[in-house]
PDB file of C-alpha atoms in Angstrom:
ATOM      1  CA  UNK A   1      12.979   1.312  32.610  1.00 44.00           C
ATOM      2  CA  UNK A   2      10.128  -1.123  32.298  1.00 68.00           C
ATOM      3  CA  UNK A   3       6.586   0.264  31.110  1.00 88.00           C
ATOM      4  CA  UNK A   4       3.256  -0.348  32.361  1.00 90.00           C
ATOM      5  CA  UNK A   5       2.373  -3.217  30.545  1.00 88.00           C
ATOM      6  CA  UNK A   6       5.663  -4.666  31.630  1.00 89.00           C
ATOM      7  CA  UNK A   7       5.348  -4.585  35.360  1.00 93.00           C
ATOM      8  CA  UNK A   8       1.791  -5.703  35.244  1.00 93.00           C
ATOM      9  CA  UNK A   9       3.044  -8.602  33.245  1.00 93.00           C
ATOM     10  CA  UNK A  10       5.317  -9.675  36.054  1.00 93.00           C
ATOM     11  CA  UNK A  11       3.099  -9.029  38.559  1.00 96.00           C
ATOM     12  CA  UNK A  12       0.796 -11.115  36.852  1.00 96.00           C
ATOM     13  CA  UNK A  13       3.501 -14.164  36.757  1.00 96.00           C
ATOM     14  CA  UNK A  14       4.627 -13.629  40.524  1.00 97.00           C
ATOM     15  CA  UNK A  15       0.406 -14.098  40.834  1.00 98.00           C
ATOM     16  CA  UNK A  16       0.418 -17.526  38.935  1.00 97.00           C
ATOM     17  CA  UNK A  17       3.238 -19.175  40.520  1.00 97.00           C
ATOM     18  CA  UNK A  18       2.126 -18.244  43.619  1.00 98.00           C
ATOM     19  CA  UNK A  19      -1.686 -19.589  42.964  1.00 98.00           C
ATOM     20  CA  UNK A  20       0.572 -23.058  41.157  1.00 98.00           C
ATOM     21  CA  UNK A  21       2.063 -23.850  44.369  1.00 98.00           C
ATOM     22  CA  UNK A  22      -0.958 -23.281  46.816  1.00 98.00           C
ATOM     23  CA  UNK A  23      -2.618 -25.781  43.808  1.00 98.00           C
ATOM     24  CA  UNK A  24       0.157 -27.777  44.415  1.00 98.00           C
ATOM     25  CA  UNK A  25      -0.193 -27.940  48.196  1.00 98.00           C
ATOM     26  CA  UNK A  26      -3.977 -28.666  47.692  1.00 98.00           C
ATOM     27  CA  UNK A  27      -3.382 -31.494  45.665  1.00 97.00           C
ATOM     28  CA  UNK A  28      -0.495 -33.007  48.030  1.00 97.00           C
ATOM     29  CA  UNK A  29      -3.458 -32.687  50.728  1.00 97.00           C
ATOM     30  CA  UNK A  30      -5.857 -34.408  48.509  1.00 97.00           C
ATOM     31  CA  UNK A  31      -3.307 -37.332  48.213  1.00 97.00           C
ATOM     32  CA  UNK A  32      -2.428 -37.497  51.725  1.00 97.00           C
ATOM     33  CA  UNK A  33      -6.075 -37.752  52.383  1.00 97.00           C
ATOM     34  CA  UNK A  34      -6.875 -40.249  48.940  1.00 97.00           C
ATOM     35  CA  UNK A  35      -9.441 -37.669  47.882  1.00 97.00           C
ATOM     36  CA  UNK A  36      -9.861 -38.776  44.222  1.00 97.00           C
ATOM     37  CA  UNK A  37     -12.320 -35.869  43.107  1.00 98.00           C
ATOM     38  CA  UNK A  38     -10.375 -32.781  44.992  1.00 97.00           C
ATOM     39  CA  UNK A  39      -7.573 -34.344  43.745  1.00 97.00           C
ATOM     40  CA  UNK A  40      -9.325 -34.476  40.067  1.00 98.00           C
ATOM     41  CA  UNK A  41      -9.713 -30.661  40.803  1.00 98.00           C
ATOM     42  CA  UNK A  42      -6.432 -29.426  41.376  1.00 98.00           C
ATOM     43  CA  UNK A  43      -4.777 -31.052  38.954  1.00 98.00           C
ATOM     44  CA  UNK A  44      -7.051 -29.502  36.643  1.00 98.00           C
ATOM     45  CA  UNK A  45      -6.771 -26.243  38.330  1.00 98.00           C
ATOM     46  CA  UNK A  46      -2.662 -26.674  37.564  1.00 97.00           C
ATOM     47  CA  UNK A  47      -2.937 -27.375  34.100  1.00 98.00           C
ATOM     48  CA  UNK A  48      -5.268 -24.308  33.956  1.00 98.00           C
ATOM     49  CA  UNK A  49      -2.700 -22.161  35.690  1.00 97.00           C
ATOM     50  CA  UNK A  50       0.433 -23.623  33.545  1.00 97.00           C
ATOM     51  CA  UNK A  51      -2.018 -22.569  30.457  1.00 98.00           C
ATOM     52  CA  UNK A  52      -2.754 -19.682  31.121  1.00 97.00           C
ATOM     53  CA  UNK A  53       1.074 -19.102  32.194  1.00 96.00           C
ATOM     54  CA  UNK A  54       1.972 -20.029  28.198  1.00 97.00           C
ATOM     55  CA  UNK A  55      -0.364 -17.359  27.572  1.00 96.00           C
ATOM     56  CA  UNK A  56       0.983 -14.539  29.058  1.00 96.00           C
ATOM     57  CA  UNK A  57       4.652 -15.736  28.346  1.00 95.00           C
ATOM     58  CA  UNK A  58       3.899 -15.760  24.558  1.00 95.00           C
ATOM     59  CA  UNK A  59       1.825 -12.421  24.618  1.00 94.00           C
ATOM     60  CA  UNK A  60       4.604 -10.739  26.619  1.00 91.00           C
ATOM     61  CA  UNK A  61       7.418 -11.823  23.886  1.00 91.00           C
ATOM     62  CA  UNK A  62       5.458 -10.325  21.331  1.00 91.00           C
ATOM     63  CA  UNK A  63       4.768  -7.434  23.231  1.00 88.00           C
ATOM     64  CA  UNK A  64       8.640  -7.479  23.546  1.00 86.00           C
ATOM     65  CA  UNK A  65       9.231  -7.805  20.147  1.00 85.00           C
ATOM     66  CA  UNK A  66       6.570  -5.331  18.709  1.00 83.00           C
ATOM     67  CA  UNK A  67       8.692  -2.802  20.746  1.00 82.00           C
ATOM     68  CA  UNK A  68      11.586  -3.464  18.900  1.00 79.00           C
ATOM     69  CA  UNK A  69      12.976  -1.951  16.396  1.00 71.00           C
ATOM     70  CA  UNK A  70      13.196  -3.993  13.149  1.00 67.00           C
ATOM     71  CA  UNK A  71      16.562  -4.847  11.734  1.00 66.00           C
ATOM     72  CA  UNK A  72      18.039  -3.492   8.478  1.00 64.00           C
ATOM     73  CA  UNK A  73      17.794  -6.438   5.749  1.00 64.00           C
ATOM     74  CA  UNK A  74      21.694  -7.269   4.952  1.00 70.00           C
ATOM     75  CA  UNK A  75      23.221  -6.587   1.852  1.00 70.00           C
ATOM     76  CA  UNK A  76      22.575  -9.115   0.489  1.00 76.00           C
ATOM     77  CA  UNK A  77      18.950 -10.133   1.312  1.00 79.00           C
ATOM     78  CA  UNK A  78      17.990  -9.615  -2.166  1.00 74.00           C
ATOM     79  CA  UNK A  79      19.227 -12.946  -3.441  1.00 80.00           C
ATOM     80  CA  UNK A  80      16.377 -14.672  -1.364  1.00 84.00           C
ATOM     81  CA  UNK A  81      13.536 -12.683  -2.707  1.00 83.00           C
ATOM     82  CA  UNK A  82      11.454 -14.113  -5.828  1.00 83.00           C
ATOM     83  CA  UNK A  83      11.438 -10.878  -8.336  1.00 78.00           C
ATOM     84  CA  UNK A  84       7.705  -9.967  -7.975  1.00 82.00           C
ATOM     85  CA  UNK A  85       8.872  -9.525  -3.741  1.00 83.00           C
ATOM     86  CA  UNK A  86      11.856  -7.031  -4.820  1.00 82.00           C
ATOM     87  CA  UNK A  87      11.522  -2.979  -4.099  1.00 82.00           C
ATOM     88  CA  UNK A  88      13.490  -0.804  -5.656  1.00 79.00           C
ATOM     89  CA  UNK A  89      16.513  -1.003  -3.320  1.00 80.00           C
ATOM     90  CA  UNK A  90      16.663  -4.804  -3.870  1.00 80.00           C
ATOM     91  CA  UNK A  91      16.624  -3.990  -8.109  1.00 78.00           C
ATOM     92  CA  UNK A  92      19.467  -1.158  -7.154  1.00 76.00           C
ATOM     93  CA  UNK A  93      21.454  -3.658  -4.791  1.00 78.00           C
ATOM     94  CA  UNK A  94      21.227  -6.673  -7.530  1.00 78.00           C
ATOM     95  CA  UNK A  95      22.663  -4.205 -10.405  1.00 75.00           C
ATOM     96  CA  UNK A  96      25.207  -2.928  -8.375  1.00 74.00           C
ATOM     97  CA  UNK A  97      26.229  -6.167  -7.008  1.00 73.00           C
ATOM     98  CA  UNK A  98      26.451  -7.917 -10.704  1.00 67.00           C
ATOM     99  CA  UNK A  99      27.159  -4.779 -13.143  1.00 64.00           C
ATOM    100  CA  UNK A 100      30.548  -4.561 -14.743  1.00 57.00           C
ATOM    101  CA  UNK A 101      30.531  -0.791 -13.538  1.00 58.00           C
ATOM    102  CA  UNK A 102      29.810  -1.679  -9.742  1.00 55.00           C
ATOM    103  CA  UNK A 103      32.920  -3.873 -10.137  1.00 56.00           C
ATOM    104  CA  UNK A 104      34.980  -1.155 -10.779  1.00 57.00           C
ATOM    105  CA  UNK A 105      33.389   1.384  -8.480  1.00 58.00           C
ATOM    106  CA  UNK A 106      30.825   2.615 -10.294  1.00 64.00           C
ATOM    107  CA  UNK A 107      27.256   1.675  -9.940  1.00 67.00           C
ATOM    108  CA  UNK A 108      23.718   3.655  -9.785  1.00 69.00           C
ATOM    109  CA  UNK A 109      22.388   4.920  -6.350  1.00 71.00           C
ATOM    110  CA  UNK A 110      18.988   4.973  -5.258  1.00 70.00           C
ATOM    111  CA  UNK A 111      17.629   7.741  -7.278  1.00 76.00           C
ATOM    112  CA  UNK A 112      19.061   6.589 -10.158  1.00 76.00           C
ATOM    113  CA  UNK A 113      17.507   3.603  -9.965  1.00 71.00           C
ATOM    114  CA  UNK A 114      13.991   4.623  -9.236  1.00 77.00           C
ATOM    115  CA  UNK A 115      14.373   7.342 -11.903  1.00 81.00           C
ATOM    116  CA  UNK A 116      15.499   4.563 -14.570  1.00 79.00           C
ATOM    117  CA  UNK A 117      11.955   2.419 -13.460  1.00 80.00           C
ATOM    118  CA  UNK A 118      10.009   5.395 -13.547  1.00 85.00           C
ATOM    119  CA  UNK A 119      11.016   5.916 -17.273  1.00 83.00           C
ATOM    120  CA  UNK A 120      10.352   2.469 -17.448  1.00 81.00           C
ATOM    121  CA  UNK A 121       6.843   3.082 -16.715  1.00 82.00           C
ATOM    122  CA  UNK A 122       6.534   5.741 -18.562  1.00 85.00           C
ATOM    123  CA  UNK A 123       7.662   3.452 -21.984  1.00 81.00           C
ATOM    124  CA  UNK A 124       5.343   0.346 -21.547  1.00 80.00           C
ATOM    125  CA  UNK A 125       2.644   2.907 -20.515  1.00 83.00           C
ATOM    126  CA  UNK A 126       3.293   4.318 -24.241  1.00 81.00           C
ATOM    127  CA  UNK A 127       3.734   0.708 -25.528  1.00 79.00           C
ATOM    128  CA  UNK A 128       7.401   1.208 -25.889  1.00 74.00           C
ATOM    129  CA  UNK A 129       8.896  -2.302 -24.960  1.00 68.00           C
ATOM    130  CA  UNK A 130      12.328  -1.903 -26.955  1.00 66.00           C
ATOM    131  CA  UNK A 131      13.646  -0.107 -24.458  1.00 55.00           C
ATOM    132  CA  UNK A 132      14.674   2.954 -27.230  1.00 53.00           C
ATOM    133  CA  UNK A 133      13.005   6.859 -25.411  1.00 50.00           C
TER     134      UNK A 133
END
């Protein structure tokens, strides 16, 4: 079912096209009649209307797509991230995906991971950087 802001989009559209062709008419009558100025007019009142019809087209797709729900990054959407843009799950992903152990059905999962950073934290915080607890 369409929402409010839905329908009143439409409605809205239905309004423009309707208001583009009476511009249209008005602008065949300004020819017919070689009225240069009321011509001058409509044509700018179309170009108004076509404008402001981008507008609401573009608003309503990202209205649409606010709405949406986001998709789940694939598998393998780690390898395009630079290392300072990784989370956890990307660091977890990466080591399973190139560990020996993953290869043979092993791997870490999730809370493994974050509990291996977190003692990783908890070392360079103490000014351990050889890695030994």
């Amino acid at each position: 079912m369409a929402d409010f802001n839905d329908e009143a989009a439409r409605h809205r559209g239905k309004q423009l096209i309707v208001t583009r062709k009476q511009a249209e008419a008005h602008l065949a009558y300004a020819e017919a009649n070689g009225d240069l100025e009321y011509a001058a007019e409509k044509i700018q009142e179309i170009a108004n209307i076509d404008r402001e019809g981008e507008n609401l087209n573009r608003l309503f797709q990202q209205y649409t797509e606010a709405r949406q729900a986001p998709t789940a990054p694939s598998s393998d959407a780690w390898r395009t991230k630079k290392s300072e843009e990784m989370t956890p799950e990307d660091v977890r992903l990466m080591l399973n995906d190139t560990s020996a152990t993953a290869k043979i059905g092993g791997g870490i999962t999730y809370e493994e991971n974050v509990n291996q950073l977190r003692k990783l934290a908890q070392a360079k915080a103490r000014g351990d950087y050889h890695g030994k607890p």
